[in-house]
Structures are given as C-alpha cells and as structure tokens.
XYZ file of C-alpha atoms in Angstrom:
729
model
C 84.173 83.618 143.994
C 83.427 87.342 144.192
C 85.975 89.543 142.427
C 85.057 93.218 142.902
C 85.189 95.479 139.865
C 87.314 97.949 141.772
C 90.150 95.372 141.819
C 90.584 96.205 138.147
C 91.038 99.905 138.926
C 88.564 100.902 136.244
C 86.450 104.024 136.315
C 82.980 103.941 134.751
C 83.557 107.071 132.673
C 86.833 105.602 131.459
C 84.957 102.580 130.110
C 82.248 104.631 128.466
C 84.721 107.003 126.821
C 86.760 104.056 125.602
C 83.849 102.394 123.859
C 82.622 105.644 122.375
C 85.813 105.740 120.333
C 85.160 104.140 116.956
C 86.573 100.725 116.203
C 89.255 101.938 113.762
C 90.603 104.215 116.478
C 90.316 101.526 119.121
C 92.523 99.180 117.114
C 95.348 101.670 117.518
C 94.728 102.385 121.206
C 94.007 99.157 123.091
C 95.084 100.462 126.475
C 91.986 99.289 128.319
C 91.756 95.806 126.826
C 92.886 93.862 129.893
C 90.568 95.817 132.163
C 87.624 95.298 129.852
C 88.490 91.591 129.670
C 88.458 91.444 133.453
C 85.034 93.083 133.516
C 83.703 90.543 131.065
C 85.107 87.703 133.181
C 83.149 89.078 136.139
C 80.048 89.495 134.011
C 80.266 85.913 132.805
C 80.460 84.676 136.397
C 77.522 86.877 137.403
C 75.179 85.411 134.838
C 76.460 81.827 135.065
C 75.667 81.786 138.780
C 72.222 83.287 138.248
C 72.736 85.614 141.194
C 74.405 89.017 141.541
C 78.087 88.956 142.442
C 78.572 92.716 142.266
C 76.966 95.624 144.072
C 74.465 98.016 142.467
C 76.972 100.637 141.321
C 79.224 97.978 139.814
C 76.247 96.368 138.132
C 75.294 99.726 136.581
C 78.812 99.995 135.210
C 78.617 96.510 133.704
C 75.269 97.351 132.081
C 76.813 100.484 130.602
C 79.594 98.382 129.122
C 77.101 95.933 127.626
C 75.012 98.724 126.123
C 78.082 100.240 124.517
C 79.313 96.907 123.205
C 75.903 96.443 121.616
C 76.022 99.977 120.212
C 79.353 99.308 118.523
C 78.092 95.922 117.353
C 79.107 92.453 118.376
C 80.742 91.602 115.048
C 82.929 94.717 115.156
C 83.779 94.227 118.817
C 84.541 90.598 118.048
C 86.894 91.721 115.293
C 88.513 94.107 117.753
C 88.985 91.454 120.422
C 90.276 88.945 117.839
C 92.874 91.528 116.831
C 94.187 91.642 120.383
C 94.107 87.890 120.882
C 90.938 87.580 122.913
C 87.296 86.958 122.280
C 84.060 88.638 123.233
C 82.610 87.942 126.641
C 82.345 84.196 126.216
C 78.843 84.270 127.684
C 77.451 81.780 125.163
C 78.374 78.086 124.858
C 80.062 77.031 121.625
C 78.613 74.806 118.923
C 80.742 72.982 116.371
C 79.098 73.133 112.954
C 78.359 69.733 111.402
C 79.512 71.248 108.113
C 81.813 74.312 108.078
C 80.280 77.692 107.293
C 82.745 78.882 104.667
C 83.129 82.415 103.385
C 82.814 83.383 99.721
C 85.369 84.749 97.297
C 84.608 88.307 96.206
C 84.396 89.789 92.733
C 84.307 93.521 92.041
C 83.838 93.986 88.297
C 81.940 92.631 85.300
C 85.205 91.082 84.107
C 85.580 89.254 87.426
C 82.078 87.823 87.045
C 82.841 86.647 83.511
C 86.047 85.028 84.811
C 84.085 83.260 87.567
C 81.585 81.817 85.082
C 84.377 80.822 82.712
C 86.260 79.110 85.566
C 83.205 76.951 86.263
C 83.092 75.839 82.637
C 86.865 75.243 82.547
C 86.805 73.154 85.705
C 83.949 71.011 84.418
C 85.543 70.751 80.992
C 82.611 72.035 78.946
C 82.292 74.916 76.521
C 80.568 78.125 77.763
C 77.290 77.529 75.909
C 74.952 78.872 78.636
C 73.997 75.304 79.566
C 74.957 75.853 83.212
C 72.417 77.815 85.258
C 73.293 80.084 88.182
C 71.197 81.590 90.944
C 71.685 85.258 91.802
C 70.514 86.554 95.191
C 71.106 89.776 97.155
C 73.937 89.537 99.678
C 72.248 90.526 102.939
C 74.357 92.663 105.264
C 73.473 90.880 108.496
C 74.691 88.084 110.750
C 75.143 84.547 109.376
C 73.165 81.922 111.269
C 72.836 78.124 111.187
C 69.588 76.689 112.596
C 69.427 72.954 113.282
C 66.221 70.899 113.392
C 66.019 67.324 114.643
C 62.834 65.335 114.075
C 61.415 68.568 112.635
C 61.777 70.565 115.867
C 64.194 73.482 116.297
C 67.124 72.121 118.304
C 69.935 74.697 118.231
C 71.019 77.902 116.498
C 74.607 79.068 116.163
C 76.441 82.059 114.737
C 79.049 81.517 112.026
C 81.940 82.191 114.437
C 85.215 81.157 112.826
C 83.393 78.941 110.320
C 83.987 75.783 112.344
C 82.647 76.808 115.758
C 79.970 79.370 116.556
C 78.069 80.659 119.581
C 74.873 79.004 120.758
C 72.181 81.693 120.547
C 69.193 79.328 120.427
C 67.151 81.145 123.068
C 67.421 84.415 121.158
C 66.679 82.863 117.758
C 63.425 81.456 119.203
C 62.211 85.050 119.592
C 62.435 85.788 115.841
C 58.970 85.357 114.333
C 60.364 84.726 110.826
C 61.952 81.443 111.963
C 59.623 78.430 112.380
C 60.100 76.333 115.509
C 58.741 73.232 113.776
C 59.006 71.948 110.198
C 56.325 70.172 108.140
C 55.910 66.393 108.358
C 57.667 65.826 105.015
C 60.905 67.522 106.142
C 63.954 65.261 106.732
C 64.869 64.112 110.250
C 67.984 66.314 110.348
C 67.884 69.755 108.748
C 70.267 72.692 109.078
C 68.896 75.841 107.490
C 71.362 78.666 107.059
C 70.764 82.297 106.297
C 71.118 85.849 107.523
C 69.621 87.541 110.571
C 69.102 91.261 109.975
C 67.240 94.324 111.206
C 64.967 96.144 108.770
C 65.896 99.767 108.112
C 62.444 100.913 109.223
C 62.727 99.022 112.522
C 66.212 100.433 113.042
C 64.985 103.998 112.545
C 62.057 103.390 114.913
C 64.420 101.973 117.553
C 66.731 104.973 117.276
C 63.773 107.348 117.529
C 62.704 105.548 120.700
C 66.240 105.681 122.144
C 66.509 109.389 121.356
C 63.115 110.108 122.956
C 64.298 108.329 126.102
C 67.504 110.357 126.115
C 69.647 107.303 125.400
C 72.542 106.783 123.006
C 71.364 105.875 119.493
C 72.794 102.990 117.461
C 75.216 103.149 114.542
C 73.684 100.961 111.837
C 71.179 98.086 111.410
C 73.797 95.355 110.974
C 75.703 96.065 114.169
C 72.488 96.560 116.107
C 71.159 93.202 114.876
C 74.407 91.490 115.820
C 74.387 93.047 119.279
C 70.710 92.201 119.771
C 71.344 88.534 119.029
C 73.953 88.358 121.775
C 71.764 89.669 124.561
C 71.738 87.634 127.762
C 68.066 88.453 128.173
C 66.059 87.008 125.268
C 63.298 89.537 125.988
C 65.622 92.278 124.750
C 66.221 90.331 121.536
C 62.482 89.864 121.087
C 61.911 93.613 121.387
C 64.299 94.334 118.508
C 62.074 92.807 115.767
C 64.884 90.912 114.034
C 64.206 89.214 110.690
C 65.686 86.313 108.716
C 66.319 85.246 105.122
C 67.067 81.556 104.388
C 69.355 80.748 101.460
C 71.652 77.794 102.326
C 71.948 74.635 104.374
C 74.379 72.572 106.415
C 73.777 68.953 107.377
C 70.703 67.327 105.786
C 69.759 63.691 106.412
C 68.134 63.629 102.957
C 68.107 66.256 100.228
C 64.616 67.508 99.261
C 65.845 68.949 95.936
C 68.701 68.602 93.471
C 69.135 72.324 92.734
C 69.983 75.480 94.652
C 66.787 77.156 93.502
C 64.797 74.067 94.449
C 66.253 74.094 97.969
C 65.362 77.763 98.420
C 61.822 77.039 97.230
C 61.664 74.182 99.774
C 62.685 76.594 102.536
C 59.860 78.913 101.437
C 57.387 76.038 101.552
C 58.596 75.120 105.056
C 57.762 78.633 106.256
C 61.104 80.446 106.004
C 61.331 83.893 104.392
C 63.407 83.757 101.187
C 64.529 86.749 99.195
C 62.087 87.657 96.396
C 64.883 89.118 94.251
C 66.555 85.716 93.751
C 66.703 84.675 90.090
C 67.849 81.648 88.062
C 69.993 82.829 85.127
C 72.068 81.201 82.393
C 74.426 83.792 80.918
C 76.957 86.349 82.052
C 74.874 89.075 80.418
C 71.754 88.072 82.387
C 73.734 87.850 85.633
C 75.281 91.305 85.264
C 71.942 92.841 84.205
C 70.305 91.435 87.345
C 73.202 92.746 89.480
C 72.631 96.244 88.087
C 68.877 95.974 88.579
C 69.350 95.032 92.239
C 71.837 97.884 92.604
C 69.203 100.345 91.377
C 66.719 98.990 93.942
C 69.258 98.990 96.781
C 68.292 102.356 98.279
C 64.569 101.469 98.314
C 64.942 98.074 99.997
C 64.021 97.852 103.690
C 67.227 95.924 104.425
C 70.917 96.538 103.763
C 72.734 94.606 101.065
C 76.346 94.892 99.945
C 76.350 92.855 96.756
C 74.868 89.895 94.876
C 75.807 86.228 95.378
C 76.034 83.868 92.386
C 75.823 80.081 92.821
C 75.840 77.183 90.369
C 72.261 75.916 90.488
C 72.692 72.141 90.045
C 73.853 70.495 93.265
C 75.646 67.662 91.449
C 77.765 70.294 89.669
C 78.412 72.020 93.015
C 79.670 68.674 94.339
C 81.967 68.210 91.333
C 83.340 71.725 91.672
C 83.966 71.248 95.395
C 85.815 73.637 97.673
C 89.054 75.502 98.019
C 90.522 75.764 101.501
C 88.164 78.574 102.588
C 85.533 78.989 99.899
C 83.465 77.016 97.381
C 84.419 77.012 93.700
C 80.751 77.125 92.748
C 79.873 80.486 94.329
C 81.123 84.045 94.522
C 79.953 87.388 95.908
C 79.790 90.327 93.479
C 80.286 93.316 95.773
C 78.890 96.764 95.127
C 81.443 99.537 94.476
C 83.288 100.750 97.552
C 82.389 104.115 99.006
C 84.970 106.861 98.581
C 85.897 110.067 100.378
C 88.540 112.829 100.349
C 90.985 113.447 103.202
C 94.583 114.498 103.896
C 97.704 112.447 104.541
C 99.067 113.718 107.839
C 102.014 111.317 108.057
C 103.472 108.141 106.588
C 104.625 105.546 109.115
C 106.550 102.340 108.478
C 105.447 99.115 110.135
C 107.837 96.144 110.310
C 106.158 92.757 109.979
C 107.001 89.215 111.011
C 108.968 88.471 107.823
C 110.767 91.821 107.925
C 108.487 93.496 105.386
C 108.455 97.294 105.690
C 104.847 98.355 105.100
C 104.034 102.064 104.748
C 100.816 103.249 106.401
C 99.171 106.606 105.697
C 97.966 108.380 108.848
C 94.900 110.266 107.702
C 92.855 113.171 108.871
C 89.828 111.213 110.223
C 87.107 110.758 107.615
C 83.881 108.722 107.531
C 83.797 106.199 104.669
C 80.850 103.833 104.401
C 79.731 104.523 107.944
C 83.163 103.916 109.512
C 85.651 106.561 110.646
C 88.944 105.841 108.878
C 92.188 107.181 110.374
C 94.780 105.186 108.444
C 95.166 103.278 105.195
C 97.736 100.927 103.730
C 100.141 102.252 101.098
C 101.382 98.720 100.317
C 105.020 99.355 99.344
C 107.551 101.843 97.964
C 106.266 101.466 94.387
C 102.713 102.259 95.450
C 103.877 105.503 97.044
C 105.945 106.325 93.956
C 102.982 105.601 91.666
C 105.166 103.670 89.225
C 105.768 99.892 89.330
C 109.276 98.486 89.068
C 108.447 97.522 85.487
C 107.633 101.149 84.649
C 103.859 100.667 84.664
C 101.576 103.281 86.207
C 99.935 102.174 89.429
C 97.387 105.023 89.436
C 95.767 106.535 86.333
C 98.122 109.528 86.179
C 101.046 107.906 87.991
C 101.067 110.524 90.794
C 103.253 109.842 93.790
C 101.798 110.162 97.321
C 103.237 112.777 99.677
C 102.663 113.918 103.228
C 100.171 116.798 103.085
C 98.443 115.494 99.943
C 94.669 115.445 99.623
C 93.808 111.900 98.573
C 90.839 109.769 97.555
C 90.237 106.993 100.085
C 87.962 103.992 99.739
C 87.188 100.924 101.789
C 87.958 98.094 99.358
C 85.141 95.561 99.510
C 83.626 97.884 102.115
C 86.333 96.731 104.534
C 90.006 97.625 104.003
C 90.866 101.338 103.689
C 93.195 102.207 100.818
C 94.420 105.351 99.082
C 93.258 105.384 95.463
C 94.699 108.585 94.040
C 95.989 112.071 94.729
C 94.122 115.340 94.098
C 97.101 117.097 92.503
C 95.405 120.503 92.423
C 95.408 120.590 96.229
C 99.045 119.522 96.703
C 100.943 122.031 98.918
C 103.710 123.914 97.125
C 106.148 122.942 99.875
C 105.529 119.221 99.580
C 108.451 116.898 98.939
C 108.674 113.357 97.592
C 108.599 110.684 100.253
C 111.947 108.931 100.636
C 111.411 105.276 101.466
C 113.790 104.220 104.272
C 116.894 102.215 103.398
C 117.328 101.034 106.974
C 114.879 99.405 109.347
C 113.194 102.054 111.535
C 113.188 99.601 114.466
C 116.632 98.001 114.561
C 118.630 100.056 112.048
C 119.561 97.031 109.926
C 119.921 97.451 106.185
C 116.576 97.285 104.313
C 116.676 95.700 100.856
C 114.462 94.721 97.940
C 115.390 91.214 96.874
C 115.775 90.351 93.206
C 113.912 87.450 91.602
C 116.580 85.210 90.060
C 114.258 84.065 87.272
C 112.745 87.392 86.179
C 115.537 89.709 87.255
C 112.923 92.074 88.752
C 113.090 93.573 92.194
C 110.631 92.292 94.774
C 107.881 94.828 95.469
C 108.510 94.534 99.217
C 111.409 96.127 101.090
C 112.635 93.898 103.941
C 114.702 94.384 107.059
C 117.740 92.094 107.032
C 117.961 92.005 110.827
C 115.998 88.776 111.351
C 115.539 87.979 115.033
C 117.980 90.789 115.840
C 115.055 93.044 114.905
C 112.727 93.240 117.873
C 109.791 94.140 115.617
C 110.153 90.896 113.672
C 110.604 88.827 116.818
C 107.590 90.462 118.453
C 105.418 90.026 115.357
C 106.460 86.385 115.227
C 105.091 85.889 118.746
C 101.841 87.593 117.723
C 101.596 85.280 114.718
C 102.372 82.248 116.884
C 99.462 82.931 119.277
C 96.994 84.055 116.570
C 93.669 82.351 115.946
C 94.737 80.013 113.136
C 98.027 79.118 114.796
C 98.136 78.278 118.536
C 95.055 80.410 119.293
C 96.007 81.283 122.876
C 93.220 83.314 124.425
C 94.462 86.157 126.595
C 97.713 86.654 124.675
C 96.773 89.507 122.403
C 98.668 92.422 120.947
C 98.873 94.386 124.176
C 99.847 91.365 126.267
C 102.538 90.264 123.802
C 103.936 93.804 123.781
C 104.008 93.790 127.583
C 105.743 90.428 127.961
C 108.153 91.025 125.073
C 109.232 94.454 126.317
C 109.683 93.301 129.915
C 113.245 92.960 131.204
C 112.102 90.855 134.170
C 113.169 87.179 133.735
C 109.950 86.092 135.441
C 107.846 87.858 132.804
C 109.684 88.202 129.502
C 108.553 86.316 126.386
C 111.072 86.735 123.569
C 110.511 83.444 121.709
C 107.609 81.012 121.436
C 108.958 78.495 123.995
C 108.990 81.262 126.622
C 105.181 81.254 126.530
C 105.088 77.730 127.908
C 107.612 78.380 130.695
C 105.872 81.549 131.918
C 103.793 79.780 134.579
C 106.832 77.911 135.909
C 108.885 81.112 136.058
C 106.028 82.890 137.828
C 105.732 80.156 140.433
C 109.485 80.307 141.053
C 109.487 84.085 141.434
C 109.194 85.521 144.925
C 108.909 89.126 143.747
C 107.201 89.705 140.390
C 103.687 88.280 140.502
C 101.658 88.832 137.368
C 98.346 89.227 139.217
C 99.782 92.245 141.051
C 100.525 94.112 137.823
C 98.047 96.719 136.596
C 95.872 95.241 133.861
C 96.013 91.702 135.228
C 94.275 89.979 138.110
C 94.016 86.596 139.775
C 91.191 85.389 137.509
C 92.689 86.616 134.244
C 96.128 85.158 135.106
C 94.615 81.773 135.923
C 92.700 81.805 132.642
C 95.833 82.775 130.723
C 97.805 79.865 132.190
C 94.901 77.493 131.502
C 94.754 78.706 127.888
C 98.507 78.124 127.483
C 98.337 74.637 129.009
C 95.419 73.774 126.712
C 97.775 74.214 123.735
C 100.532 71.866 124.866
C 99.167 69.447 122.301
C 98.209 70.842 118.915
C 97.350 69.761 115.372
C 100.392 69.367 113.103
C 99.148 71.852 110.490
C 98.635 74.543 113.156
C 102.109 73.868 114.529
C 103.711 74.233 111.094
C 101.741 77.414 110.372
C 102.696 78.859 113.769
C 106.413 78.528 113.005
C 106.034 81.583 110.790
C 107.993 80.243 107.825
C 107.867 82.769 105.009
C 105.374 81.855 102.250
C 103.828 79.084 104.390
C 100.208 80.010 105.022
C 97.346 77.943 106.415
C 96.647 76.090 103.169
C 100.304 75.213 102.620
C 100.632 74.076 106.240
C 97.685 71.722 105.746
C 99.276 70.331 102.574
C 102.546 69.705 104.390
C 100.860 68.078 107.385
C 98.851 65.806 105.149
C 101.865 64.911 103.002
C 104.320 64.109 105.812
C 101.975 62.928 108.556
C 104.166 63.694 111.575
C 106.413 66.535 112.630
C 109.468 64.276 112.894
C 109.003 63.118 109.299
C 108.384 66.676 108.117
C 111.447 68.160 109.866
C 113.713 65.361 108.673
C 112.499 65.812 105.109
C 113.111 69.581 105.232
C 116.707 69.063 106.365
C 117.306 66.338 103.801
C 115.925 68.649 101.111
C 118.726 71.180 101.669
C 120.814 69.777 98.789
C 118.554 70.998 96.007
C 117.512 68.576 93.281
C 118.034 65.560 95.530
C 115.252 63.045 96.221
C 113.891 64.877 99.276
C 113.896 68.200 97.387
C 112.087 66.648 94.430
C 109.544 65.017 96.735
C 108.853 68.361 98.425
C 108.361 70.067 95.059
C 106.127 67.246 93.850
C 103.456 68.152 96.410
C 100.714 69.779 94.407
C 100.545 73.396 95.585
C 104.200 73.617 96.679
C 106.507 75.442 94.283
C 110.215 76.190 94.315
C 109.800 79.521 96.121
C 107.895 77.928 99.010
C 110.200 74.907 99.085
C 113.321 77.094 99.196
C 111.848 79.151 102.030
C 111.194 76.044 104.130
C 114.637 74.620 103.466
C 116.260 77.920 104.469
C 114.233 77.980 107.692
C 115.517 74.554 108.704
C 119.108 75.450 107.780
C 119.170 78.352 110.239
C 120.698 77.178 113.590
C 118.735 79.740 115.612
C 115.453 78.483 114.182
C 116.368 74.898 115.001
C 117.309 75.892 118.552
C 113.959 77.656 119.105
C 111.993 74.739 117.633
C 113.960 72.260 119.753
C 113.050 74.168 122.932
C 109.452 74.444 121.775
C 109.166 70.685 121.249
C 110.105 70.159 124.894
C 106.929 72.032 125.831
C 104.537 71.186 122.986
C 103.530 67.992 121.181
C 102.310 68.311 117.571
C 99.664 65.653 116.907
C 100.163 63.483 113.848
C 97.921 64.474 110.967
C 94.724 62.490 110.786
C 94.581 60.190 107.812
C 92.002 61.287 105.269
C 89.284 58.681 105.145
C 86.830 58.052 102.354
C 84.264 55.284 102.481
C 84.851 52.417 100.038
C 87.762 54.243 98.412
C 90.655 52.122 97.118
C 92.857 55.214 96.735
C 92.734 56.602 100.278
C 96.280 57.495 101.327
C 97.673 56.813 97.841
C 99.723 59.332 95.861
C 98.593 59.978 92.299
C 100.012 62.086 89.468
C 97.999 63.195 86.425
C 99.808 63.888 83.140
C 99.062 64.352 79.479
C 95.898 65.775 77.901
C 93.076 64.401 80.014
C 89.948 63.808 77.945
C 87.361 62.500 80.416
C 87.751 65.308 82.947
C 89.696 68.515 83.455
C 92.917 68.521 85.495
C 91.241 70.552 88.267
C 88.285 68.191 88.470
C 90.548 65.133 88.458
C 92.552 66.562 91.348
C 89.472 67.567 93.346
C 87.853 64.146 92.861
C 91.017 62.284 93.889
C 91.441 64.392 97.013
C 87.777 63.935 97.968
C 88.471 60.166 97.966
C 91.456 60.566 100.273
C 94.256 60.435 97.699
C 97.254 62.776 97.633
C 97.803 64.532 94.307
C 101.433 65.253 93.434
C 102.876 67.380 90.674
C 105.800 65.119 89.784
C 106.692 61.441 89.896
C 108.891 59.928 92.604
C 109.449 56.506 94.165
C 106.591 57.271 96.553
C 104.059 57.772 93.742
C 101.428 55.005 93.642
C 99.615 55.779 90.396
C 100.312 57.791 87.257
C 97.160 58.549 85.260
C 98.369 59.264 81.722
C 96.372 60.901 78.965
C 97.444 61.442 75.329
C 100.742 63.285 74.961
C 102.226 62.085 78.272
C 105.984 62.627 78.194
C 108.747 62.757 80.799
C 106.491 61.914 83.755
C 105.414 58.718 82.000
C 109.047 57.814 81.339
C 109.954 58.485 84.965
C 107.020 56.370 86.213
C 108.114 53.391 84.126
C 111.688 53.883 85.289
C 110.853 53.718 89.005
C 108.088 51.098 88.699
C 105.002 53.255 89.328
C 101.638 51.796 88.273
C 100.546 53.534 85.058
C 96.884 53.633 84.048
C 94.631 55.287 81.520
C 91.772 57.624 82.419
C 89.259 54.785 81.940
C 91.283 52.504 84.233
C 91.441 55.263 86.856
C 87.676 55.798 86.683
C 87.122 52.068 87.018
C 89.386 52.009 90.088
C 87.595 54.843 91.874
C 84.128 53.722 90.849
C 83.404 56.114 87.975
C-alpha cells in the first residue's frame, strides 16, 4: 500500500539538518524520531516490493536520509534508535546466532591486567607460575561479523546485533575480497568464522577525497563508514568501499581443527582468511604488558584503527573450564588504550531522576570534541563526586577539588565511550563561583530527597533518592521506559519520545501511566470516537499498526524478562535469570517473595541461599512484594501478559540436571568458582546455604555448620571424589 512521504509532514531540509547534528546532541533532541521512523517504514516497503512506491522528489529525500545515516554510521544510529526504543530501518532479515556473540570485559591499567591473569590462575586453582599461555591481539575498531559455512561454502553472514540475533548481510559480505566464499576440503562441515570488518585508513581518506571532489558530504571516521557501507541495500555500493576483514574467533564448529586459540587463528590463515600479524602467544604479565605498549607505539602507523589489545587464554580446554559470566567470558579481556581528554566549561548542572528515585547530576558542557565525538554533557555521578570528597573523607580527585558551574574541567570519554569529568582547572575558576548545593528535595515532584544509611557499615549511601515513589512522575515514567527496554519487554516503537507522549497525555484513550496501560491502549483506541492515534502528528496508520502488533507480540514473555521488567531495585538481568531458574514459574516466585517477608523464615533462607542473591537484593524483592500498589499493578499486568515458565536447563547424560548442590569446606580438587561453573554447566543449581530443598552437599576439609545442617535435614553428603564420580570426572 502506498503511503506518501508528505503524510508524515516532513520537509527534506528538516531531515538533513536533523541528521547533521551529532549523535550526542541528537540523544537530547529526538523530536523527529517518529517522522524518521515513518520514512524508514516507507523505505522498507519500497525495497521489499522491488518497485518504487514514492515519486521522484520523495525518493530523492529518502536517498538523502540514507546517505546521512551512513555518514553518521550505522552502529551510532543504531545506538541512537535503541535509546528511543526503536531499531534501524529493519531492511535486513534477522539471523539467530548458533552461539551467542558475547562482549568482553574491559581493563584499563597494568594492575587490571595483572588481576585478570591472577583471576585465571585462582579460578583454575593453580599457582601463577607462567604455565598458562595467553594470546594478545589488537582490538580492531570495526564491525563484528559472524560468517557461516556449510559443506565448505559460504552460507550466511550476520552482524553481532544484540549478541543473540544479528542482521543478515550475506550479499554485502560476498563483496569483500578478504573473505573466501569456499573453504578447503579439510575444513569441517559446519564452520562459523568470526572477526571484524573494517575500512583501512588509506581507503577512508581516498573515499573522502573522492566525495569532496564531487562536492558531496565527507564521512566522519573509518569505523562508522564501514558500518554504514555494510548495511547498503545495493551490494555494489558495499563493493566500491573496499572493506577488509580480520578473523580471530569462531562460533559453531562441527569439529575443532585445533586445541588452542593460536592454533585456530593459524587455521583461519591457512583457510585463506586475513589474521592480524601483531598477534602473539605470551606467558607472563610482563610480556603481555610489554606487547600492549609495543602495539600502542605502532598504533598511529597502522592502516587500521584499533582501540586496545585483547588477551585470551590460549588452551581451549582451559577456556572451557573457565566458562562464561552472564555477558562475557572469564578467559578473555580487552585492555583498552587510555581515553582521550579535552578541556571545556561547565555551563550548568542538571539533576535527572531515575526509575529507582536516584538523583543523578549531569554537567551541561560547552560542546567539545573528544575522541572524534562532540560531547555536550557528562555524568557527575552523585553529590560526593561534585564535592570531591567521599563520605568516608577520601579524596575523589587528586586534589579533592569540588566542581562548580563556570569551572573549566578536564573531560574524557571513559573506555572511549562514556563522557566524564575528571578534574577541575582551579586556576581558571571564576572569582564569583559558588559551591554547588545538592538539592534536598526532588526537582520533579518536590518530595524529600534522602541518602539512606547502610545498617551494617553505618555509612551513608552515595546516592540521593527521591522518597516520592510512584507519586513522582519522573520515577513512574522511567519505570515505563525500563519496562519497554530491549532486555525487558523490548517493545519496538515505544521509545523515549513515545513514552513521554503517552505518559504526559491527559486523554484516557492515550495515557500510559503504568505498564498494564500499554496492553489496553489498542482497546481504548478502538473504543474512542474522537482521539485517534494515527491522526496525531508524529504517528500514522502504518506506524500505529506496527506499534499495536509489537505490543501484542509481547503478551507472552520469558519469565526472566518479566521479572527484570518489574523494575525491582537491585534486580538486574543476571539476577532475574537466577530467580527465573530457581523458581521456575511466576506463581511460585511471587508466592515465595510474599512468604519471605518474615525474615529468617524458611522462604527467606531459601531466597538467600540462591548463589548470587544476597541480603540487600533479597530485602529489596521482599519490600517490592509488600507494597500494595506494586501488587495491584502486577495483578493488572498479569491479566494482559503471560510469563512463560523458565525452561529447564538440560545437559546430556548429566545425573545432576535440576538438582540443587551446595559446596562447603576447603575444596582440594578444584576451586570454588570452577566447581560452581562445572555444576551449572551440567544443569545443576548452586546454592549458598543448605535447606530442605538441597539435594547434595559436597564437603571438603573443614566443613562446619553447613555440614551439620545437611545432616540435620537429611541432605545427601558427599566428598569431592564422590561428586566427581557422580558427574563423570
């Protein structure tokens, strides 16, 4: 169906000017998001049909939008759209990765690197005698890619995406000469080679020279240009950009051609993939850090951008033993290069109120370019950070200077990403400056703002919080934004601007004040004879239909996402997964939380026995389920949404799948971390304390009260050797 661009009331110059604003600025001014989204909907339809659905002038406008999106860079524009609850154009089909593409933890100092190496030795229970080898490779500043081969022929290629699902860019990857379309005869039947697509600096400069000669807008940097080039609808454009590739990792493999990281990289080289020549196999912290510094010295002369060095345990059997955290492997880390710094002025200090009532100060800065990005604001964290002195009397900055409006400050992008104020240039402080007084009331609702005291330490919490709860519109609104965010309900089309619109509306047919209101919006719209969403500026028939479809698609959702979406303080994604796995169903979980209200009862002890759940988290959950308003909102939500029971963890030939195990005493055959990771990989639940629901207690020398409790309640007690015999060594 043809939907003319003019229906979105969008002027071409308005679009161009919007996208010329840098991304940092755009995050603060998202006024054109809905219109841009509408344009992209039209564009998607145009190319899906394979025939023009817009006239020439409208098509020119769409091309201008695409060019500017590419100029900004698809990864940055993706980050922008994610921040407003929507995605890029959606022009590419999705591919679910056979194995997740996880991110890496970052380290920033020599001490961090030493800690990483030491943590590997601690986990494996061996002394740091340089017997464990590591690979060290440059961290390419490009776009992560997973390329799948079946029967030695290139089948598909997908971007990293959210780590689980990426975009199918196979046609464009086929244009990159560095990537073989067929593997040698000795390669396994199924191979997923992973690496980084990038644009060489020399090719980037040549492209910009060409664009300038043609009187066209030049590009910002090689990384963003490479990312935008990969997402071209016309593969000929991608081919003209001379993209390159480095292979360094893998996903699914039907058989492993090597038993080491370095051996796998050498196999990729033999198969015809480019691998980075600066990769080394090293065995000590001193060697690792020396190589990091050597690469840093070569950084400016390399024909590709890098932002650090990645270290990986070389032996794959040790990688398997070390395993993964929720988002990153234990056997690898990225050692980032120092952040770039710049000087600018603090023009104002604003207070933002978050979902949990936290009052977060933000410095509004005189715009300054740091690391190729124009920065206009930076976090100031909390009242202590502004004061320069922690609540224990420690200095936060070298000289303990406070931060004031009008100060000249040093700003850096931590990890080349998050802007922060490092220190104050005291010599340039205006004589009329005054200390910043942190508010004692919420700037949104006027409720009292307090710093809670830790009962155990007696210290004040670093965060000041509004006591208004749902009375505070900022908290209620932020809760809705959290509820629809990517890792919660992930409702496409309900981004920051849309939530603001629906929350601020006084029209009963439009307002969304609590999560259940999202799921009654369509019904209220259909019952309304006056206020039709598609008639409101910024919306349209297509976008409204897609919004309702996106909402309906979330009427059934995974239990861990549901728990995370509730916005319980201290309950993040990892904790939500632990709770879902431990309780299995929402009914069981909710009942247990209410039964846990009398502290130190059986339900409370069971909650605290979940490995990874402490008293602070447990108390927060219990308080949430004691609050009548919370229960009322959840009750209404459950009439609209069904949380799916958690899938049972399965492990082939494992006698401990679904069993609860507790480790105690001084384990001698393995470290506590390794014992836990191995048990969980076999489908067992690891608890921190013994209860009637514990199946096994593995007791090493020195076992005390947990052993007594296990015998008291009839739990099966076994030695380390008996445990190893049970799980097969």
